[in-house]
Amino acid sequence: MTEVNPLAGPLFADVAGDIDVSFEFFPPKTEKMEETLWESIQTLSPLAPRFVSVTYGAGGTTRERTHNTVARIARETGIPAAAHLTCVEATRDEIDQVANDYWQAGVRHIVALRGDPPRAGEKYATHPGGYENAADLVGGLLRLHPFEISVAAYPECHPDSPHAAADLDNLKRKIDAGATRAITQFFFEPDTFFRFRDDCAKVGIKNEIVPGIMPVMSFAAVRKMSAMCNTHVPGWMERLFEGLDDRPAARQLVAATLAAELCRKLYAGGVRQFHFYTLNRAELSYAICHLLGVRPK
């Protein structure tokens, strides 16, 4: 009698669509970019995301654009909007004012981050009179209002952390300060996430750890970002994208396939929440969600 390999069936046949998704955008710089952003939000909103988040530039450089984008999402769509907020280049009073403005605009979810130095290559330093770090910021925000708060997690260790144990300790402080969940930096192999999830459990972190998924729109850009944030890019991935620089449609098909397979393996390991770094483009994230069984509500 011939044995049947359980993996021999259709790759996504066992994915029931019982997952929650969220999407990350960045504030647009131009009118054309604003059109692209809103087209993406309109494309993804029927998938009923738990929330969409909007990033915040180094040194608060996009503060006004971030606020305007988040406020418009909160005003014009039914999607819960989350605003990124950092400790960089601002006093506590200034950050508290931004947080109060969000609350007044109906925003109830903050992604609280330490943030990167405003100038590349500089060492991070606490702003005089500012919040010391993300854990300090979480506590400060919760003293103002009962925000839902997401924080960042680093499966491959933050570049500024001396070692993985210190990095986990920092995450634990953010959770203990009152954060709701952690969203991870992007990664490319499922075991990277599973090891990290196990490590979090060992130090007593019981909150939701949501994998951050980065579909590859440009392999050169992903390689550059990965070098900056300490993310390992596997050699097999480089080989798969080789020769596709001038073939955007083929590259998109490969990118969607790879990211969806990563998500399917995470799903098989019990993951039911996914956060997509969209780079303000909807199609890749939409295709991956479709493969995972997520349909317009």
Short mmCIF file of C-alpha atoms in Angstrom, two decimals:
data_model
loop_
_atom_site.label_atom_id
_atom_site.label_comp_id
_atom_site.label_asym_id
_atom_site.label_seq_id
_atom_site.Cartn_x
_atom_site.Cartn_y
_atom_site.Cartn_z
CA MET A 1 0.00 0.00 0.00
CA THR A 2 1.38 3.43 -0.95
CA GLU A 3 1.74 5.90 1.92
CA VAL A 4 0.44 9.41 1.29
CA ASN A 5 2.69 12.30 2.26
CA PRO A 6 0.53 14.77 4.24
CA LEU A 7 2.49 17.64 2.62
CA ALA A 8 1.78 16.39 -0.88
CA GLY A 9 -1.63 18.10 -1.10
CA PRO A 10 -2.23 21.70 -2.14
CA LEU A 11 0.07 23.96 -0.13
CA PHE A 12 -2.70 26.10 1.42
CA ALA A 13 -5.51 23.53 1.55
CA ASP A 14 -5.32 23.27 5.35
CA VAL A 15 -5.47 27.03 6.05
CA ALA A 16 -8.93 27.86 7.34
CA GLY A 17 -8.83 31.65 7.20
CA ASP A 18 -9.15 31.80 11.01
CA ILE A 19 -6.50 34.49 11.36
CA ASP A 20 -6.31 38.19 12.22
CA VAL A 21 -4.23 40.55 10.12
CA SER A 22 -2.95 44.10 10.50
CA PHE A 23 -1.10 46.37 8.09
CA GLU A 24 1.59 49.01 8.43
CA PHE A 25 1.86 52.13 6.24
CA PHE A 26 4.12 55.17 6.20
CA PRO A 27 2.95 58.79 5.82
CA PRO A 28 3.04 60.01 2.19
CA LYS A 29 5.44 62.77 1.10
CA THR A 30 3.71 63.80 -2.13
CA GLU A 31 0.22 64.00 -3.58
CA LYS A 32 0.93 61.00 -5.82
CA MET A 33 2.16 58.96 -2.83
CA GLU A 34 -0.97 59.97 -0.92
CA GLU A 35 -3.13 58.61 -3.77
CA THR A 36 -1.21 55.31 -3.69
CA LEU A 37 -1.59 55.07 0.10
CA TRP A 38 -5.36 55.60 0.01
CA GLU A 39 -5.78 53.17 -2.85
CA SER A 40 -3.89 50.60 -0.73
CA ILE A 41 -6.03 51.29 2.35
CA GLN A 42 -9.21 50.93 0.26
CA THR A 43 -7.93 47.65 -1.23
CA LEU A 44 -7.02 46.12 2.14
CA SER A 45 -9.87 47.47 4.30
CA PRO A 46 -12.44 44.83 3.11
CA LEU A 47 -10.18 42.20 4.74
CA ALA A 48 -11.28 43.70 8.10
CA PRO A 49 -7.83 44.20 9.63
CA ARG A 50 -7.61 44.40 13.42
CA PHE A 51 -5.82 47.70 12.93
CA VAL A 52 -3.58 49.60 10.56
CA SER A 53 -0.54 51.47 11.83
CA VAL A 54 1.30 54.51 10.47
CA THR A 55 5.04 54.98 11.03
CA TYR A 56 6.86 57.98 12.44
CA GLY A 57 10.14 59.29 10.98
CA ALA A 58 13.44 59.45 12.85
CA GLY A 59 13.55 62.49 15.10
CA GLY A 60 9.82 63.07 14.65
CA THR A 61 10.43 64.25 11.07
CA THR A 62 7.02 63.01 9.92
CA ARG A 63 5.08 63.93 13.07
CA GLU A 64 2.50 66.13 11.34
CA ARG A 65 2.09 63.83 8.32
CA THR A 66 1.75 60.79 10.58
CA HIS A 67 -0.91 62.56 12.66
CA ASN A 68 -2.85 63.70 9.59
CA THR A 69 -2.78 60.21 8.05
CA VAL A 70 -3.84 58.46 11.27
CA ALA A 71 -6.56 61.02 11.95
CA ARG A 72 -7.93 60.61 8.41
CA ILE A 73 -8.00 56.81 8.73
CA ALA A 74 -9.84 57.16 12.05
CA ARG A 75 -12.25 59.71 10.52
CA GLU A 76 -12.97 58.18 7.10
CA THR A 77 -12.73 54.40 7.54
CA GLY A 78 -14.05 51.83 9.96
CA ILE A 79 -10.53 50.49 10.59
CA PRO A 80 -8.96 51.06 14.02
CA ALA A 81 -5.88 53.24 13.42
CA ALA A 82 -2.65 52.94 15.40
CA ALA A 83 -0.09 55.76 15.51
CA HIS A 84 3.62 55.14 15.92
CA LEU A 85 5.22 57.34 18.58
CA THR A 86 8.90 57.53 19.53
CA CYS A 87 11.03 59.05 22.29
CA VAL A 88 13.43 60.78 19.86
CA GLU A 89 14.12 64.54 19.89
CA ALA A 90 11.17 65.46 22.12
CA THR A 91 10.47 66.20 25.77
CA ARG A 92 7.90 64.29 27.80
CA ASP A 93 5.53 67.26 27.60
CA GLU A 94 5.82 67.38 23.80
CA ILE A 95 5.18 63.64 23.47
CA ASP A 96 2.30 63.83 25.95
CA GLN A 97 0.75 66.60 23.85
CA VAL A 98 0.99 64.45 20.69
CA ALA A 99 -0.61 61.52 22.56
CA ASN A 100 -3.41 63.76 23.86
CA ASP A 101 -4.02 65.05 20.33
CA TYR A 102 -4.37 61.44 19.14
CA TRP A 103 -6.82 60.64 21.91
CA GLN A 104 -8.89 63.72 21.00
CA ALA A 105 -8.88 62.55 17.34
CA GLY A 106 -10.37 59.21 18.41
CA VAL A 107 -7.14 57.19 18.17
CA ARG A 108 -6.96 54.57 20.92
CA HIS A 109 -3.92 52.54 19.84
CA ILE A 110 -0.26 53.62 19.96
CA VAL A 111 2.78 51.73 18.68
CA ALA A 112 5.31 52.86 21.31
CA LEU A 113 8.97 52.81 20.21
CA ARG A 114 12.26 54.13 21.48
CA GLY A 115 13.07 55.22 17.93
CA ASP A 116 16.29 55.59 15.97
CA PRO A 117 18.78 58.47 16.20
CA PRO A 118 17.80 61.33 13.86
CA ARG A 119 21.13 61.10 12.04
CA ALA A 120 22.38 57.76 10.71
CA GLY A 121 25.47 56.41 12.45
CA GLU A 122 24.92 58.33 15.68
CA LYS A 123 24.55 56.53 19.01
CA TYR A 124 21.11 56.84 20.58
CA ALA A 125 20.89 59.32 23.47
CA THR A 126 17.87 60.15 25.64
CA HIS A 127 16.56 63.63 24.84
CA PRO A 128 16.90 66.06 27.78
CA GLY A 129 13.59 65.99 29.61
CA GLY A 130 12.36 63.15 27.38
CA TYR A 131 11.26 59.59 27.94
CA GLU A 132 14.26 57.35 28.50
CA ASN A 133 13.14 54.39 26.38
CA ALA A 134 10.08 52.53 25.09
CA ALA A 135 9.22 51.02 28.50
CA ASP A 136 9.26 54.51 30.02
CA LEU A 137 7.09 55.75 27.13
CA VAL A 138 4.54 52.93 27.62
CA GLY A 139 4.16 53.87 31.30
CA GLY A 140 3.82 57.56 30.41
CA LEU A 141 1.14 56.93 27.79
CA LEU A 142 -0.91 54.80 30.17
CA ARG A 143 -0.78 57.56 32.78
CA LEU A 144 -2.48 59.83 30.24
CA HIS A 145 -5.15 57.49 28.79
CA PRO A 146 -6.01 53.77 28.68
CA PHE A 147 -4.40 53.29 25.26
CA GLU A 148 -4.00 49.91 23.58
CA ILE A 149 -0.21 49.76 23.12
CA SER A 150 1.91 47.68 20.76
CA VAL A 151 5.69 47.54 21.13
CA ALA A 152 8.52 46.22 18.97
CA ALA A 153 10.28 42.87 19.41
CA TYR A 154 13.46 41.64 17.74
CA PRO A 155 13.73 37.90 17.02
CA GLU A 156 17.36 38.38 15.94
CA CYS A 157 18.27 40.96 18.63
CA HIS A 158 18.17 44.75 18.28
CA PRO A 159 21.46 46.14 16.88
CA ASP A 160 21.94 48.26 20.03
CA SER A 161 21.49 45.32 22.43
CA PRO A 162 24.70 43.73 23.77
CA HIS A 163 23.17 40.24 23.57
CA ALA A 164 19.86 38.40 23.20
CA ALA A 165 19.24 38.11 26.96
CA ALA A 166 19.46 41.90 27.38
CA ASP A 167 17.12 42.35 24.43
CA LEU A 168 14.54 39.97 25.94
CA ASP A 169 14.85 41.76 29.28
CA ASN A 170 14.07 45.03 27.54
CA LEU A 171 10.98 43.51 25.90
CA LYS A 172 9.85 42.15 29.27
CA ARG A 173 10.12 45.67 30.76
CA LYS A 174 7.91 47.04 27.98
CA ILE A 175 5.32 44.33 28.55
CA ASP A 176 5.46 44.78 32.33
CA ALA A 177 4.95 48.53 31.86
CA GLY A 178 1.56 47.73 30.34
CA ALA A 179 2.02 47.01 26.62
CA THR A 180 -0.77 44.96 25.05
CA ARG A 181 1.31 43.03 22.51
CA ALA A 182 4.67 42.90 20.74
CA ILE A 183 5.07 43.04 16.96
CA THR A 184 8.32 41.60 15.65
CA GLN A 185 10.85 42.99 13.24
CA PHE A 186 10.63 41.17 9.91
CA PHE A 187 12.46 37.84 9.45
CA PHE A 188 12.61 35.27 6.68
CA GLU A 189 12.63 31.80 8.25
CA PRO A 190 9.90 30.37 10.52
CA ASP A 191 12.32 28.84 13.03
CA THR A 192 13.62 32.35 13.77
CA PHE A 193 10.17 33.24 15.10
CA PHE A 194 9.52 29.93 16.87
CA ARG A 195 12.83 30.12 18.77
CA PHE A 196 12.05 33.69 19.78
CA ARG A 197 8.53 32.81 20.91
CA ASP A 198 9.95 30.01 23.06
CA ASP A 199 12.54 32.38 24.55
CA CYS A 200 9.78 34.89 25.39
CA ALA A 201 7.79 32.18 27.18
CA LYS A 202 10.86 31.18 29.21
CA VAL A 203 11.21 34.70 30.67
CA GLY A 204 7.50 34.91 31.49
CA ILE A 205 6.20 36.97 28.57
CA LYS A 206 2.63 35.76 28.08
CA ASN A 207 1.34 38.53 25.81
CA GLU A 208 0.68 38.11 22.13
CA ILE A 209 3.83 38.07 19.97
CA VAL A 210 2.79 38.97 16.42
CA PRO A 211 5.16 38.15 13.55
CA GLY A 212 5.97 41.08 11.27
CA ILE A 213 5.96 39.98 7.62
CA MET A 214 7.89 41.90 4.95
CA PRO A 215 6.98 40.88 1.38
CA VAL A 216 9.98 41.61 -0.88
CA MET A 217 9.23 44.46 -3.29
CA SER A 218 12.89 45.17 -3.98
CA PHE A 219 15.54 42.66 -2.95
CA ALA A 220 18.25 45.35 -2.86
CA ALA A 221 16.11 47.46 -0.50
CA VAL A 222 15.38 44.46 1.73
CA ARG A 223 19.08 43.60 1.91
CA LYS A 224 19.86 47.21 2.93
CA MET A 225 17.10 47.30 5.58
CA SER A 226 18.15 43.88 6.89
CA ALA A 227 21.73 45.06 7.39
CA MET A 228 20.47 48.06 9.39
CA CYS A 229 18.23 46.05 11.70
CA ASN A 230 20.27 42.88 12.18
CA THR A 231 18.01 40.59 10.13
CA HIS A 232 19.60 37.53 8.51
CA VAL A 233 18.94 37.17 4.77
CA PRO A 234 19.35 33.48 3.81
CA GLY A 235 21.52 32.64 0.82
CA TRP A 236 18.68 30.69 -0.83
CA MET A 237 16.62 33.86 -0.87
CA GLU A 238 19.29 35.78 -2.75
CA ARG A 239 19.41 33.01 -5.36
CA LEU A 240 15.63 33.09 -5.81
CA PHE A 241 15.57 36.83 -6.52
CA GLU A 242 18.66 36.79 -8.71
CA GLY A 243 17.92 38.05 -12.25
CA LEU A 244 14.52 39.55 -11.36
CA ASP A 245 15.57 43.21 -10.99
CA ASP A 246 14.17 44.06 -14.42
CA ARG A 247 11.16 41.75 -14.18
CA PRO A 248 8.87 43.33 -11.60
CA ALA A 249 5.86 41.10 -12.33
CA ALA A 250 7.90 37.90 -11.94
CA ARG A 251 9.57 39.31 -8.82
CA GLN A 252 6.15 40.03 -7.31
CA LEU A 253 5.01 36.46 -7.94
CA VAL A 254 8.13 35.07 -6.27
CA ALA A 255 7.78 37.51 -3.34
CA ALA A 256 4.13 36.60 -2.74
CA THR A 257 4.91 32.88 -2.90
CA LEU A 258 7.79 33.13 -0.41
CA ALA A 259 5.95 35.32 2.11
CA ALA A 260 2.81 33.18 1.90
CA GLU A 261 4.83 30.01 2.48
CA LEU A 262 6.48 31.63 5.52
CA CYS A 263 3.02 32.52 6.86
CA ARG A 264 1.68 29.01 6.20
CA LYS A 265 4.54 27.50 8.20
CA LEU A 266 3.92 29.98 11.01
CA TYR A 267 0.23 29.07 10.86
CA ALA A 268 1.13 25.38 11.15
CA GLY A 269 3.09 26.35 14.29
CA GLY A 270 0.02 27.92 15.89
CA VAL A 271 0.32 31.55 14.77
CA ARG A 272 -3.05 33.22 14.15
CA GLN A 273 -2.06 36.90 14.00
CA PHE A 274 0.07 38.47 11.27
CA HIS A 275 1.29 42.05 10.78
CA PHE A 276 2.27 43.06 7.22
CA TYR A 277 4.80 45.76 6.38
CA THR A 278 3.08 46.96 3.19
CA LEU A 279 5.41 49.80 2.14
CA ASN A 280 2.11 51.44 1.08
CA ARG A 281 1.47 48.81 -1.63
CA ALA A 282 -1.53 46.56 -1.27
CA GLU A 283 -1.28 43.79 -3.86
CA LEU A 284 1.36 41.57 -2.26
CA SER A 285 -0.25 41.69 1.18
CA TYR A 286 -3.69 41.11 -0.35
CA ALA A 287 -2.46 38.07 -2.30
CA ILE A 288 -0.79 36.57 0.79
CA CYS A 289 -3.92 37.09 2.90
CA HIS A 290 -6.01 35.47 0.16
CA LEU A 291 -3.76 32.40 0.18
CA LEU A 292 -4.18 32.26 3.96
CA GLY A 293 -7.95 32.11 3.56
CA VAL A 294 -8.70 35.74 4.47
CA ARG A 295 -11.58 37.04 2.34
CA PRO A 296 -13.41 40.38 2.15
CA LYS A 297 -15.87 40.62 5.01
#
